[in-house]
Coordinates of C-alpha atoms in Angstrom, one line a residue:
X1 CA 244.2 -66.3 -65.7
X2 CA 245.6 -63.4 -63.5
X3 CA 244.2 -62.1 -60.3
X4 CA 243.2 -58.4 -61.4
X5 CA 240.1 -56.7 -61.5
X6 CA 239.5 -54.9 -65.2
X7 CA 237.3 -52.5 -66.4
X8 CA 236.0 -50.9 -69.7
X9 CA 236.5 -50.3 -72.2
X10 CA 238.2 -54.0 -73.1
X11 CA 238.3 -52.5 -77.2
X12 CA 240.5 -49.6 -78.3
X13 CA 240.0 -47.5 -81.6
X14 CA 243.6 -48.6 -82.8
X15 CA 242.6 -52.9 -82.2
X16 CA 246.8 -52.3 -81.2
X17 CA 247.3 -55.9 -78.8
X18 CA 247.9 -54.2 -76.1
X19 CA 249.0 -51.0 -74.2
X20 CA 246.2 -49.0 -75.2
X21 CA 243.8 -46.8 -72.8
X22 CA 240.2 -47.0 -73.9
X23 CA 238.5 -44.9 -71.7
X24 CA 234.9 -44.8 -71.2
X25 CA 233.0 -41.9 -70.3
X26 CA 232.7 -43.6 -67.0
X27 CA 236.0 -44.3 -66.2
X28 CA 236.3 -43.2 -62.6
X29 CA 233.4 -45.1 -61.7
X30 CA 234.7 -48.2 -63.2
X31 CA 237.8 -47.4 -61.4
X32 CA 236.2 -46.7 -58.0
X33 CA 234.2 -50.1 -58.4
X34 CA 237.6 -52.0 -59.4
X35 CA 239.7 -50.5 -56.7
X36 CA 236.8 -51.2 -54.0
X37 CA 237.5 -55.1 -54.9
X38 CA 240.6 -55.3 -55.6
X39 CA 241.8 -53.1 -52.0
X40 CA 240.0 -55.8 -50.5
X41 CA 241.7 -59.1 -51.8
X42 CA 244.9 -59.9 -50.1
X43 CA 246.7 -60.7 -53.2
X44 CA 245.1 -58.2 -55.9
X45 CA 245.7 -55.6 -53.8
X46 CA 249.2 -56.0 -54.0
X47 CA 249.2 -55.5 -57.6
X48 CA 251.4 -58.4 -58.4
X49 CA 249.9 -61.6 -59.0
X50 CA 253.3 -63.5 -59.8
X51 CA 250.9 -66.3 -62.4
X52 CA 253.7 -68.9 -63.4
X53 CA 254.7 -67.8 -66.8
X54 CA 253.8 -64.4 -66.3
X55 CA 255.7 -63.6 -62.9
X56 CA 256.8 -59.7 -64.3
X57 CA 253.7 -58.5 -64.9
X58 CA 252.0 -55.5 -62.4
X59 CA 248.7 -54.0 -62.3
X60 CA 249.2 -50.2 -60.1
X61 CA 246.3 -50.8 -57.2
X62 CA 245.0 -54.5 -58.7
X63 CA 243.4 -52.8 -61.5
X64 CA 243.8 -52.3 -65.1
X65 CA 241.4 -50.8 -68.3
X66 CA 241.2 -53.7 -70.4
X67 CA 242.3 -52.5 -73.6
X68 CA 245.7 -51.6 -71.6
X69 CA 246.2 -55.3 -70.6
X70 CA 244.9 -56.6 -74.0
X71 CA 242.5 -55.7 -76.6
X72 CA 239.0 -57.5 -76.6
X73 CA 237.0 -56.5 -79.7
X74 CA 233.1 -57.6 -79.0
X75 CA 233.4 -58.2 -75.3
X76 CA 230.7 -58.8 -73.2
X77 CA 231.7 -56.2 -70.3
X78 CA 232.1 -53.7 -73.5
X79 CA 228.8 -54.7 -75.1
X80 CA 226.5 -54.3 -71.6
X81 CA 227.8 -51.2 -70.8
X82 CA 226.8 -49.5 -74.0
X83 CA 224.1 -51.5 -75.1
X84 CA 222.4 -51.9 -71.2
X85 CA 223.7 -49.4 -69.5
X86 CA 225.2 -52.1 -67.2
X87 CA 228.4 -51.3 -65.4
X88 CA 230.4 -54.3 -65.0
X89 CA 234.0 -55.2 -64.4
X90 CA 235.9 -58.5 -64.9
X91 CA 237.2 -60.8 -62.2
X92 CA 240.7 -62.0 -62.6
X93 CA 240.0 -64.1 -59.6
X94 CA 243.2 -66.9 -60.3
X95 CA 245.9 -67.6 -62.1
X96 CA 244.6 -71.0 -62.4
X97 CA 241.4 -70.7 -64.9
X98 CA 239.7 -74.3 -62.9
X99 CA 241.3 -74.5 -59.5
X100 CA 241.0 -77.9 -57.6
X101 CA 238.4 -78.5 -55.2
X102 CA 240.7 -78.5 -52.4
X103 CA 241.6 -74.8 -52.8
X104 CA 238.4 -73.4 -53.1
X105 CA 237.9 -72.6 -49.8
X106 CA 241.4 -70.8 -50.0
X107 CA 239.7 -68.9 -52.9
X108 CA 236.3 -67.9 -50.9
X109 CA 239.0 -66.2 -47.8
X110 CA 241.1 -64.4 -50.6
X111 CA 237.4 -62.8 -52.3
X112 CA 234.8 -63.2 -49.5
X113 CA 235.7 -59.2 -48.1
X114 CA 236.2 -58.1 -51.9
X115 CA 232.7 -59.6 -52.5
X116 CA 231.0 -58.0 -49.7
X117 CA 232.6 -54.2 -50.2
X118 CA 231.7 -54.5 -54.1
X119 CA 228.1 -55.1 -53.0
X120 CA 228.1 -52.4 -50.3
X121 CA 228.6 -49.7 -54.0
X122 CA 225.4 -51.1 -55.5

């Protein structure tokens, strides 16, 4: 997990792990939609989600292309958006992928205005 919110395209022509930025012809959408969530969450905002394990790793505004953080060939966000039509970004909401119980409530103040100003684009 990471707390980051990622848009397409999640697959790159090259397949290369990581680094690479797969832009869709949509791109400053996807970016406007990521930034209106992520400028909204007290932590992905900040661009620095210090996951244990992973403390040196950045995403500029709380965002990041998929493909640039890591390659995923077949994705579903990938897949909607060219097969649908469906504009969708991933939630990196934790670094924990199954949070206890007891910090879900901490979870629902960290997303509950990200939530609401990602609904106010649709």
């Amino acid at each position: 997990g990471s707390v980051v919110a990622s848009y397409p395209y999640d697959d790159s022509v090259t397949h290369r792990p990581t680094g690479v930025y797969s832009k869709s012809a949509d791109d400053e959408v996807f970016k406007y939609l990521a930034k209106a969530y992520a400028s909204h969450h007290p932590i992905m905002r900040t661009g620095k989600p210090n996951c244990p394990g992973e403390e040196e790793e950045t995403f500029p505004d709380g965002i990041t292309n998929g493909a640039q953080w890591y390659d995923v060939e077949g994705g579903m966000q990938d897949y909607n958006y060219v097969w649908a039509n469906c504009f969708e970004i991933t939630l990196e909401l934790s670094c924990c992928k199954y949070p206890p119980t007891s910090e879900l409530p901490k979870e629902w103040e960290n997303n509950r205005e990200s939530l609401l100003a990602f609904i106010e684009k649709v």
